[in-house]
Coordinates of C-alpha atoms in Angstrom, one line a residue:
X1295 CA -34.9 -13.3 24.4
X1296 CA -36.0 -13.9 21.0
X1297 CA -31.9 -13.8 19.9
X1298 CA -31.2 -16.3 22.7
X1299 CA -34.6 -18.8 21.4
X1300 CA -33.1 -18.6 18.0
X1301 CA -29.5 -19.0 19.0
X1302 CA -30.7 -22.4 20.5
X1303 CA -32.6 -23.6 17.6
X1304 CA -29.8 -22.8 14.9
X1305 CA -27.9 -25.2 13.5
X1306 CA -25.0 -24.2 12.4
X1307 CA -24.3 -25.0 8.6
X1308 CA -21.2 -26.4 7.1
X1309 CA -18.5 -23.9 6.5
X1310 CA -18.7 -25.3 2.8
X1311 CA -21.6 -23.3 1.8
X1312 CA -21.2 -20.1 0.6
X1313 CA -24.9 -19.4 1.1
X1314 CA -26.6 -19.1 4.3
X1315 CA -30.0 -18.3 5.8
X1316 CA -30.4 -17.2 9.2
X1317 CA -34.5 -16.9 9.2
X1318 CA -36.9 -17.1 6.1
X1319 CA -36.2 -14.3 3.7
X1320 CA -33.0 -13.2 5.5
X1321 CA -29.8 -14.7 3.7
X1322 CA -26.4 -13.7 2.9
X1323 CA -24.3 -14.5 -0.1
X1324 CA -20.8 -15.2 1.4
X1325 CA -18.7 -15.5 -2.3
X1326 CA -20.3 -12.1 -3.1
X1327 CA -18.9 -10.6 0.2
X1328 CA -15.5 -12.8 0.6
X1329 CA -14.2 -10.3 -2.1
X1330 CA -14.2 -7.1 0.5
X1331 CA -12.4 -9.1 2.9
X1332 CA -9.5 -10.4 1.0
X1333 CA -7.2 -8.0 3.0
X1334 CA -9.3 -8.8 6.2
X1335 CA -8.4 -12.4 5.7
X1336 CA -4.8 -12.3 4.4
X1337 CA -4.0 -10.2 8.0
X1338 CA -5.9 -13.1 10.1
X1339 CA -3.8 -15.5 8.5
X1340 CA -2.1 -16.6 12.4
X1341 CA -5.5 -16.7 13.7
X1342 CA -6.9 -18.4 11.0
X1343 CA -7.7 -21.9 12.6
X1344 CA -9.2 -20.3 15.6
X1345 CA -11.7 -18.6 13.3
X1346 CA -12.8 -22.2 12.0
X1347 CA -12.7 -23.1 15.5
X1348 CA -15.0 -20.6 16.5
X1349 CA -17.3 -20.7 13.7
X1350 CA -17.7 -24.3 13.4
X1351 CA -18.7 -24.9 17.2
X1352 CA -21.0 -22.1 17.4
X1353 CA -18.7 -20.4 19.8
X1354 CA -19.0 -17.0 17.9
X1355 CA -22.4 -16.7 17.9
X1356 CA -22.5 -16.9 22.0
X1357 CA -20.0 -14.6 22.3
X1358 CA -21.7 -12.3 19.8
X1359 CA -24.6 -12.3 22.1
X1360 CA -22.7 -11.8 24.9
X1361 CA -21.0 -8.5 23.7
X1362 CA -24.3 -7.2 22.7
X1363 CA -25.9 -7.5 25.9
X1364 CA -23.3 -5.3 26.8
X1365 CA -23.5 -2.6 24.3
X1366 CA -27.3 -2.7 23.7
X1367 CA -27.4 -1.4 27.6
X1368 CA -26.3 2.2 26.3
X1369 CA -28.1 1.6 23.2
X1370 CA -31.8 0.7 23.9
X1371 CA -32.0 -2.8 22.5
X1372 CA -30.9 -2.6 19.3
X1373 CA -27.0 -1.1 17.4
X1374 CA -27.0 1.3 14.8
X1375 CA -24.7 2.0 12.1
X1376 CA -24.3 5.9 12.6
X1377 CA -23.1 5.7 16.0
X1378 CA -20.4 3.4 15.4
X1379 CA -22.2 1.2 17.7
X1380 CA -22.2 -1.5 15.3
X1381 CA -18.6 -1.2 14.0
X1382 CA -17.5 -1.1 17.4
X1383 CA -19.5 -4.6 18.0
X1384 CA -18.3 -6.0 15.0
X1385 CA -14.5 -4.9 16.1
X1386 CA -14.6 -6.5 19.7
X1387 CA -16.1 -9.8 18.4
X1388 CA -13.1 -10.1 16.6
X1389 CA -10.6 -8.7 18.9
X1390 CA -12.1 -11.3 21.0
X1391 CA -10.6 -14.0 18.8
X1392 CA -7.6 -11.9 17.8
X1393 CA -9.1 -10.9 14.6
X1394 CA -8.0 -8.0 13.3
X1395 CA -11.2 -6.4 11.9
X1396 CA -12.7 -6.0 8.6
X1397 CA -12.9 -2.4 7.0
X1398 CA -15.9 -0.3 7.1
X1399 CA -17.2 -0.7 3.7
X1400 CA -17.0 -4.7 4.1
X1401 CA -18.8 -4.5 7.5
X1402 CA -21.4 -1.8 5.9
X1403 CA -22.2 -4.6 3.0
X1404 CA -23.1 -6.9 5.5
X1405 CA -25.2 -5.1 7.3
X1406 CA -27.5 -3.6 4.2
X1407 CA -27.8 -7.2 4.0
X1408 CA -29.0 -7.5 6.9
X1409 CA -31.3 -4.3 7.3
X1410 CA -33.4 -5.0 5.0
X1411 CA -35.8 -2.5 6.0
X1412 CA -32.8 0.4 6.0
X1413 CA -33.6 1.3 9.5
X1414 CA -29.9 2.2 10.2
X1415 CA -29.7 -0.1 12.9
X1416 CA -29.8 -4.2 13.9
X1417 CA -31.4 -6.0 16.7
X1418 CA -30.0 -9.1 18.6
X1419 CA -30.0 -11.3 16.3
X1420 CA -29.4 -9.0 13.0
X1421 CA -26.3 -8.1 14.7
X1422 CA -25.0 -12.3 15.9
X1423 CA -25.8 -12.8 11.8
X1424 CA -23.3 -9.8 11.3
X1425 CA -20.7 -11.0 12.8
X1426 CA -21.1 -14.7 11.6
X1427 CA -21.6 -13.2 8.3
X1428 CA -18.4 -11.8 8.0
X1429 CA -16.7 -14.4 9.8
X1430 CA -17.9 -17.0 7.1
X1431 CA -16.6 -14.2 4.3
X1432 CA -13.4 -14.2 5.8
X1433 CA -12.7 -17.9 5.7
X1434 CA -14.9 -18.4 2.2
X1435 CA -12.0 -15.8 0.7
X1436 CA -8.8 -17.9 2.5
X1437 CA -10.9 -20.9 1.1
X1438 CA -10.9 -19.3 -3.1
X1439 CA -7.9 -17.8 -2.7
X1440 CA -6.4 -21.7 -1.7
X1441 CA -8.5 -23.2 -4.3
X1442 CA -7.6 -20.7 -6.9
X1443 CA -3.6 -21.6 -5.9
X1444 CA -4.0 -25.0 -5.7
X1445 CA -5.4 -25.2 -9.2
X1446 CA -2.5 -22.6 -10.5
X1447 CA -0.1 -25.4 -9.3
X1448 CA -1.9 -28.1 -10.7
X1449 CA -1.7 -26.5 -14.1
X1450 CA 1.7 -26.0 -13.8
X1451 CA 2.5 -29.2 -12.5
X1452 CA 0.3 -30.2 -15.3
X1453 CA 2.5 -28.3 -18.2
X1454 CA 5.6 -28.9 -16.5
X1455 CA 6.5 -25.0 -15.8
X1456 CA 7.1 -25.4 -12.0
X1457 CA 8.5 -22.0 -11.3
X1458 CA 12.0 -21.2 -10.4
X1459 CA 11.7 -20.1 -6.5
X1460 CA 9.1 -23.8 -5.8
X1461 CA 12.2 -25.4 -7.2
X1462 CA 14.9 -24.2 -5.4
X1463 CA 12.8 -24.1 -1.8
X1464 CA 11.7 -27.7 -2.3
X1465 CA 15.4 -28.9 -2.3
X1466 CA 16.7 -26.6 0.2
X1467 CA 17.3 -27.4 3.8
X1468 CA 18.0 -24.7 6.4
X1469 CA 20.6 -25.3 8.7
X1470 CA 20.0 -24.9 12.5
X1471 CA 19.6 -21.9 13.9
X1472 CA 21.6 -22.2 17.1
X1473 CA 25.4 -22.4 16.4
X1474 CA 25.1 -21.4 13.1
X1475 CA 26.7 -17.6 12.8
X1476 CA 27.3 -17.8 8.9
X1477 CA 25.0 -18.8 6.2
X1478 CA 25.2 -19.4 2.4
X1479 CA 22.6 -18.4 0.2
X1480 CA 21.7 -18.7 -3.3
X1481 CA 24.4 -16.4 -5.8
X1482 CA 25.7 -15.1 -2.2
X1483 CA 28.7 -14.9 -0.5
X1484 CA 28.8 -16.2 2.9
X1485 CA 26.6 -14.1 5.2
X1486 CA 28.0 -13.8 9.0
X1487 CA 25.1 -13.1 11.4
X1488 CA 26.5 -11.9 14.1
X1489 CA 27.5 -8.6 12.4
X1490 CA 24.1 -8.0 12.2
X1491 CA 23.0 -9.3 15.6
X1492 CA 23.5 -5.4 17.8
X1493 CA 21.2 -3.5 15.7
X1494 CA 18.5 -6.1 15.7
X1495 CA 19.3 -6.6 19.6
X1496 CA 15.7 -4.5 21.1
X1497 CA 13.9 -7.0 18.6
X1498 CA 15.0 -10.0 19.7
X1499 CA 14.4 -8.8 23.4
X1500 CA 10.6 -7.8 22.4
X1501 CA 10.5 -11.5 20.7
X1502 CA 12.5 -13.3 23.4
X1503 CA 9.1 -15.8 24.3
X1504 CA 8.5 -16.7 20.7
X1505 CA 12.2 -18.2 19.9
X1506 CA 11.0 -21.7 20.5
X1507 CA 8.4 -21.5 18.0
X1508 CA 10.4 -19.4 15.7
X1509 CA 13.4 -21.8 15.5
X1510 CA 11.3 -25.0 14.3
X1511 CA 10.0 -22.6 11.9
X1512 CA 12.9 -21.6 10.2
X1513 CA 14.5 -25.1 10.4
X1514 CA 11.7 -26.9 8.9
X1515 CA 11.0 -24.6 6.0
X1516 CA 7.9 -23.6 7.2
X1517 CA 8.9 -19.8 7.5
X1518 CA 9.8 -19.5 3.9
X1519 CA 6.5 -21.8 2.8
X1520 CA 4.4 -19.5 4.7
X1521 CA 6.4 -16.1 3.8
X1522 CA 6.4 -17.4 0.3
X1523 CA 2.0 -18.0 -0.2
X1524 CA 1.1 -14.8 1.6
X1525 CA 3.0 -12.8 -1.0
X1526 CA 1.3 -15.0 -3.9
X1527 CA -1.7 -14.2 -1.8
X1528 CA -1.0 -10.2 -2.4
X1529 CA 0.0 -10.6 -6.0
X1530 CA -3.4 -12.3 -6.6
X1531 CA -4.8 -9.3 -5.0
X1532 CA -3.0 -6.6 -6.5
X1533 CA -3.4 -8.5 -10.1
X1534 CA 0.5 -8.9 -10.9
X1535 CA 2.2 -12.4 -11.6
X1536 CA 2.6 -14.2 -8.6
X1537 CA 6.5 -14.2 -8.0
X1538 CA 7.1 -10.7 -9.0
X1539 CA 9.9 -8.6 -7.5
X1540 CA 9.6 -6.9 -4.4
X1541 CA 10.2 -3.1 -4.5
X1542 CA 12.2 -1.1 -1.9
X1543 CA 9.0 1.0 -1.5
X1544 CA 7.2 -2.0 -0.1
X1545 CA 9.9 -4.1 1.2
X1546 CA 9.4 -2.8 4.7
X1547 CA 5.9 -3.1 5.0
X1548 CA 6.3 -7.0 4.3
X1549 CA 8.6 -7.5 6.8
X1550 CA 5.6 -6.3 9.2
X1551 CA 3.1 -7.9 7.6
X1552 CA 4.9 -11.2 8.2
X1553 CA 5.8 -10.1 11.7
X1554 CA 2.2 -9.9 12.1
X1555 CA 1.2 -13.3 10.9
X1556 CA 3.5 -15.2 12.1
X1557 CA 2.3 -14.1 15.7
X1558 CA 5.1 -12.1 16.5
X1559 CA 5.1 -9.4 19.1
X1560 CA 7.2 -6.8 17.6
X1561 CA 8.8 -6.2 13.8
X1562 CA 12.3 -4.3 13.8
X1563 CA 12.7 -0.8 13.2
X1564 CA 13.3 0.1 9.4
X1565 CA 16.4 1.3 9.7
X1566 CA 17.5 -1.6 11.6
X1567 CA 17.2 -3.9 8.5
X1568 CA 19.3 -1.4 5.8
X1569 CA 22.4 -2.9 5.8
X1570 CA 20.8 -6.5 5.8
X1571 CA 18.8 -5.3 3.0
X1572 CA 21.7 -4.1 1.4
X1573 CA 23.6 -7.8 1.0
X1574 CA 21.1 -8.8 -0.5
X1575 CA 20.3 -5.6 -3.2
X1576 CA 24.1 -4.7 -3.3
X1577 CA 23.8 -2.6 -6.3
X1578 CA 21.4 -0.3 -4.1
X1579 CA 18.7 -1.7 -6.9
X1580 CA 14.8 -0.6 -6.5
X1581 CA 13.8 -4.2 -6.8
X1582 CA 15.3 -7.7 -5.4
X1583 CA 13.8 -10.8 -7.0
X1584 CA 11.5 -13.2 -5.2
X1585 CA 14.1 -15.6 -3.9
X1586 CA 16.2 -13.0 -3.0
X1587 CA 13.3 -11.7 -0.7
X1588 CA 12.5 -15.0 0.6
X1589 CA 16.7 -15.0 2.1
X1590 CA 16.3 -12.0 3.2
X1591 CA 13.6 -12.7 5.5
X1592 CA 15.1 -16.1 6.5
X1593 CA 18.1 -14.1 7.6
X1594 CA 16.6 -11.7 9.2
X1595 CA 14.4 -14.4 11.4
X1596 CA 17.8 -15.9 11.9
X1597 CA 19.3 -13.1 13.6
X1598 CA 16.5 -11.8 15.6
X1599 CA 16.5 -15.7 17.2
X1600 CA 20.1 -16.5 17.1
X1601 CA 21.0 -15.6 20.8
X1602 CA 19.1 -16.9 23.7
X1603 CA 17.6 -14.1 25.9
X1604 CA 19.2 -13.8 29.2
X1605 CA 17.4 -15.5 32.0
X1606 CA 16.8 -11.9 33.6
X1607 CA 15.0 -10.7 29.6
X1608 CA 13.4 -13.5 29.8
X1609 CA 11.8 -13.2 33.3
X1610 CA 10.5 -9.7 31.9
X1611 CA 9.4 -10.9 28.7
X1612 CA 7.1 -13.7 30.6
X1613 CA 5.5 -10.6 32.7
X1614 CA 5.2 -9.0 28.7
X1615 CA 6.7 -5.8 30.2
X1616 CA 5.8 -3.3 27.1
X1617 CA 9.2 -3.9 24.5
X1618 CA 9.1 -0.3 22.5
X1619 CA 10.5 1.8 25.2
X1620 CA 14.1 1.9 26.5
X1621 CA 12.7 2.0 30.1
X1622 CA 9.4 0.4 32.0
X1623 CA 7.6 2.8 33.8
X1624 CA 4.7 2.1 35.7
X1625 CA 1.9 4.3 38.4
X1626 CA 4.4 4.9 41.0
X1627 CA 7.2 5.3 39.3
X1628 CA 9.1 7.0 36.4
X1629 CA 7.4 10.1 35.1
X1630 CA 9.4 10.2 31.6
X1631 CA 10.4 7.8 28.8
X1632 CA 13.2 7.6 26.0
X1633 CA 11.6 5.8 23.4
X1634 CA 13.5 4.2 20.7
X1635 CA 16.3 5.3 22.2
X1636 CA 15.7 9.0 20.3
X1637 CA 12.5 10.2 21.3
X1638 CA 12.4 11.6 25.1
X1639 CA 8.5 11.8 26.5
X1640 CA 8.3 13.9 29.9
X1641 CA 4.1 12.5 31.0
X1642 CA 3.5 15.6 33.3
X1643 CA 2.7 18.0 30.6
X1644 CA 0.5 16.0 28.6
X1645 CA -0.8 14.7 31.0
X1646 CA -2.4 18.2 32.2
X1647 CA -3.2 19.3 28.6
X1648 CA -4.9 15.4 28.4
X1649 CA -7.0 15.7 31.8
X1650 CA -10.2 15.8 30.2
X1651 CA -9.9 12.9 28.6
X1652 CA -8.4 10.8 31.8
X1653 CA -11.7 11.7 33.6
X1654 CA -13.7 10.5 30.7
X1655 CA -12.2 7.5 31.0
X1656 CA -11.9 7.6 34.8
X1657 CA -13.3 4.4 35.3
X1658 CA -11.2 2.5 33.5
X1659 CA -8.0 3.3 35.2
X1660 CA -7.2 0.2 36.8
X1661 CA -7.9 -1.9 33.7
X1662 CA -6.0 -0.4 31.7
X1663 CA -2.7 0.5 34.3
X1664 CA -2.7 -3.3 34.6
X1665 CA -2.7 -3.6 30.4
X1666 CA -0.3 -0.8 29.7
X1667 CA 2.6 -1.9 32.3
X1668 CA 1.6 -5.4 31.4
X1669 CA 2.5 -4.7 27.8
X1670 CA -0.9 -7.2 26.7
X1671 CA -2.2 -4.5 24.3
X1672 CA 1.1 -4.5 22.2
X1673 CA 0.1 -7.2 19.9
X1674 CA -3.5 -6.1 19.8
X1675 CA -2.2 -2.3 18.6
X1676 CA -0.1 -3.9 16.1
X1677 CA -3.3 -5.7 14.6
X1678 CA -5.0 -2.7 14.3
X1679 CA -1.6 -1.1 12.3
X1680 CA -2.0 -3.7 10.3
X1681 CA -6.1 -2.7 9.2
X1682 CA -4.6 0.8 8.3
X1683 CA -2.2 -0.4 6.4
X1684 CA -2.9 -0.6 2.9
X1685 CA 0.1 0.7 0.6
X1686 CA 2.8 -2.0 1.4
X1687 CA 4.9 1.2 2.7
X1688 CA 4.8 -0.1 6.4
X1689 CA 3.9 3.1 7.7
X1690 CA 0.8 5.4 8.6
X1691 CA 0.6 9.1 7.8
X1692 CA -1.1 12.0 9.2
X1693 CA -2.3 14.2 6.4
X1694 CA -4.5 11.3 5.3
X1695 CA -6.0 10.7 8.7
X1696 CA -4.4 7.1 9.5
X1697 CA -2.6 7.9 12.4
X1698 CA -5.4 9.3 14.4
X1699 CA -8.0 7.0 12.9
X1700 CA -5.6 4.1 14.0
X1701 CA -5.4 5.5 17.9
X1702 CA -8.9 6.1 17.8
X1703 CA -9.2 2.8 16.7
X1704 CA -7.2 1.4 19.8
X1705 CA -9.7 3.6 22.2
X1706 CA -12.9 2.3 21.0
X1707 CA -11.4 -1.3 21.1
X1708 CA -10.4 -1.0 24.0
X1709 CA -14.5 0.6 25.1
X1710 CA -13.0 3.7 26.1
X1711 CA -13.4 7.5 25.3
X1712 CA -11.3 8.2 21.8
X1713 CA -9.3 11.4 21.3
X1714 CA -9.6 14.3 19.4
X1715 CA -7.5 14.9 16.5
X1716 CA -5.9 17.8 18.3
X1717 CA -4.7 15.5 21.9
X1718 CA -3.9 12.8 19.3
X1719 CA -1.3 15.4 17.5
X1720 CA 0.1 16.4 20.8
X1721 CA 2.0 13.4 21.0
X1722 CA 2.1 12.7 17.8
X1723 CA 4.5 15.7 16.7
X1724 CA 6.9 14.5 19.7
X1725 CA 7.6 11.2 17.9
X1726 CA 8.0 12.7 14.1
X1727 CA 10.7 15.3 15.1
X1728 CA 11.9 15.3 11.3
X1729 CA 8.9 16.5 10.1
X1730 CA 8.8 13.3 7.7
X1731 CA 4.6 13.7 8.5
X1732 CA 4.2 9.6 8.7
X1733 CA 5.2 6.9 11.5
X1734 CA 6.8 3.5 11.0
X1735 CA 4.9 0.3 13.0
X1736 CA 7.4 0.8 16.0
X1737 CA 6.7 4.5 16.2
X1738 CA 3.3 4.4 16.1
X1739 CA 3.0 1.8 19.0
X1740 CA 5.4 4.1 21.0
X1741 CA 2.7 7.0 20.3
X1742 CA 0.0 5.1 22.3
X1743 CA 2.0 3.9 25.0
X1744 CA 3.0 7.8 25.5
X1745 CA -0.7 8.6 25.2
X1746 CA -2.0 5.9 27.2
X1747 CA 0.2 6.5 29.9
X1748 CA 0.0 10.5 30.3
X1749 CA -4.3 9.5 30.6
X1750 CA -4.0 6.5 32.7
X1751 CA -0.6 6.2 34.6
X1752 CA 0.7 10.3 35.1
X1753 CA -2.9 11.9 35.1
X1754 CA -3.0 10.2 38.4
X1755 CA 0.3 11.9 39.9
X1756 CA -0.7 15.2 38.9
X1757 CA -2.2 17.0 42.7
X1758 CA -5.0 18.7 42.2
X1759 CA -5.4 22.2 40.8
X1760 CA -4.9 24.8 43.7
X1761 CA -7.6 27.0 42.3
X1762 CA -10.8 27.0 43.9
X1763 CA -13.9 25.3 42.0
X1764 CA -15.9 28.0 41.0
X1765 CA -18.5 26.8 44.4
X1766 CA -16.2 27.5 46.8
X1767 CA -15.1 30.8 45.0
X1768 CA -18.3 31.6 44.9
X1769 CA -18.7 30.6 48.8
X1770 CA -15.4 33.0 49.8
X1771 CA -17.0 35.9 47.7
X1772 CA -20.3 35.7 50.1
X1773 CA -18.4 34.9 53.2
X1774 CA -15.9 38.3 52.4
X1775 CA -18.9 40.5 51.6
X1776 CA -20.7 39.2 55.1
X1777 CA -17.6 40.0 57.2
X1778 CA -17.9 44.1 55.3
X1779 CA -21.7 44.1 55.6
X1780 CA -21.8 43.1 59.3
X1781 CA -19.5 46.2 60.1
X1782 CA -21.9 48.5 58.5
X1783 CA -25.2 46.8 59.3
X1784 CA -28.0 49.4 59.1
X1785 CA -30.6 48.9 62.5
X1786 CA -33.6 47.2 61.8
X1787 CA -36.3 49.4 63.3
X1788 CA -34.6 52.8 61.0
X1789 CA -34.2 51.6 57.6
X1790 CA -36.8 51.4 55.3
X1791 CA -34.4 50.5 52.6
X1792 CA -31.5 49.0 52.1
X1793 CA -28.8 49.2 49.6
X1794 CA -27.2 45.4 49.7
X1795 CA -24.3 45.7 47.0
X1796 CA -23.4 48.8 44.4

């Protein structure tokens, strides 16, 4: 009650101040925090306007209270930070909006900001200012980081040194996407498309719904503009000039991140992109320059919307059937999967070595059937990818911990039961069959589906074991040593003792 009084006597402030009190002594520095989340807001940048949105009409702070009413049931009345209660809070607030998360030590600032009496945990309201907190951080970063670039430019406008790659992509014009097979770019040969267009052929099929959008991207420029201030973005971050090269090391990792941001529902595999890559880096070189990258990525937008899907793909891809796996299964039907078109996943088996964990998370079966053959958690996995990757490599690895962090991540977003690091590796050692100990984007979605359906979809097929519970064995044993006893029954008026067993 007394979050729900103040909640109706706040008024929200401007999202200008970079300052703000939420009850006398109790204030947060947002400028101070806004440089924890500067990977946290670079990886909202599609849902960046809904986060104003949200903010600015007080909307977050109601569903804030919302989600805490229904965690603080479990938790008497207030979250704490040991029990992952308030990262978990923190996480579904902005899964809500289709955040992806901040990382721990940015939410853990916050909230020793917060507790200022270092009880460990927040009430109500400590935890509606967490979330609005780091909200507000997130756009106060997006809102330096602009001003910081926008007063770069003006210098160079200023001293005349407008760079190289701002001059070329202010006087070119794309040409359209459909019809166009071939394509010049700068220092390039022709470039035919469709030479490219069967390796790239399961992305376009998991992207069929966005080609719309995609299309007046690419043909107004925006694609490249946007592609082109994210990178600046992570040179600012990493502290290198702003159009450096990009390295073959991180090249891949891009191509997701931008996958990500621009909304999309699934990036290509990263072998899929070699001999793209290779047009463009012909001398098999470690780096290709700036412009070069930006081509690259306009090409490879090209030819992952070139062809319209079929009216058939597209009548799946309106039902989001799941796009990583070469078949759609769902609870009555197909007990195994080729993923990838490599990796063959047979449910029954893990499905009995997972059965604890399906009856943990018994009560969520129907939900989450409905999600998995849906295919609506797809986008939300590859947001959480996205918080675990760090590196610019584009993939997780094991021996660090990412991989299983990142599906335990997906569990408690989703308010179920996590793994353990030894059901995660079950399926994790059927996807890396070369040993390689990491998993690209693609893979590493393919690893929850597998392990979401052996809990939720072929846990359910599996009969019952034919063993007795240990009642009923313990019923029979009685029952079998009646049936002896009553054969040698000593009379009742002769014993004066009786021997009953051994």
């Amino acid at each position: 009650q007394d979050a729900a009084r103040w909640l109706a006597e706040f008024t929200v402030p401007p999202l200008s101040a970079s300052t703000v009190s939420y009850v006398e002594g109790v204030a947060v520095n947002l400028d101070s925090r806004a440089v924890l989340l500067r990977h946290t807001a670079m990886s909202n940048g599609a849902n960046y306007e809904r986060i104003v949105r949200a903010i600015e009409s007080g909307e977050l702070l109601h569903v804030a209270l919302q989600f805490f009413k229904g965690l603080c049931e479990e938790s008497g009345g207030s979250l704490a930070w040991a029990g992952h209660q308030a990262q978990r809070f923190v996480e579904m607030t902005f899964g809500h909006f289709g955040g992806v998360p901040p990382a721990e030590d940015a939410m853990f600032a916050v909230f020793t900001d917060l507790d200022q009496q270092r009880q460990g945990h927040l009430d109500a309201r400590g935890c509606i200012w967490l979330v609005d907190a780091l909200f507000r951080s997130v756009f106060r970063c997006r809102l330096i980081n602009e001003t910081a670039e926008k007063r770069h430019d003006e210098r160079d406008d200023r001293t005349g040194q407008l760079s190289s790659v701002d001059e070329w992509l202010s006087t070119y014009r794309p040409a359209p996407v459909a019809g166009t097979m071939c394509v010049t770019y700068p220092g390039r040969p022709a470039l035919d498309l469709s030479r490219f267009v069967p390796a790239l052929a399961s992305t376009s099929a998991a992207n069929a719904l966005h080609r719309e959008r995609m299309i007046q991207s690419i043909e107004s420029g925006t694609l490249m503009k946007d592609v082109l201030r994210e990178h600046r973005a992570l040179c600012r971050l990493n502290s290198c000039s702003r159009d450096s090269a990009v390295t073959s090391s991180e090249l891949y990792g891009l191509v997701v991140r931008t996958f990500v941001h621009q909304g999309l529902t699934l990036p290509p595999e990263e072998d899929s992109i070699v001999d793209l890559l290779s047009v463009f880096s012909p001398n098999g070189g470690s780096n290709i320059s700036l412009k070069e990258y930006l081509c690259f990525l306009e090409a490879l937008m090209r030819i992952v919307f070139l062809s319209e899907a079929p009216p058939k793909l597209r009548e799946q891809q309106a039902r989001a059937t799941t796009p990583c796996c070469n078949e759609t299964a769902n609870s009555s039907g197909a007990c195994s999967i080729t993923y990838l078109g490599r990796t063959h996943v047979t449910f029954a088996p893990l499905a009995a070595a997972l059965r604890p964990l399906a009856v943990a998370n018994a009560s969520h079966r129907a939900r989450m059937v409905a999600a998995i053959e849906g295919g609506t958690l797809t986008h939300a996995m590859l947001r959480r990818f996205q918080v675990y990757v760090r590196d610019g490599s584009g993939r997780l690895s094991w021996s660090d911990g990412k991989i299983a962090r990142f599906a335990i991540g997906v569990f408690k977003e989703q308010d179920l039961t996590p793994p353990t690091e030894e059901q995660i590796y079950q399926v994790y050692s059927l996807f890396d069959v070369e040993k390689r100990g990491h998993l690209d984007a693609r893979e590493c979605l393919c690893l929850m589906d597998a392990l979401l359906r052996s809990i939720f979809v072929a846990s359910a097929q599996i009969p019952a074991a034919a063993a007795p519970s240990p009642a009923n064995s313990r019923f029979a044993a009685a029952e079998e040593w009646v049936e002896r006893y009553s054969e040698t029954m000593p009379p009742v008026d002769a014993a004066s003792s009786i021997t009953y067993q051994g």
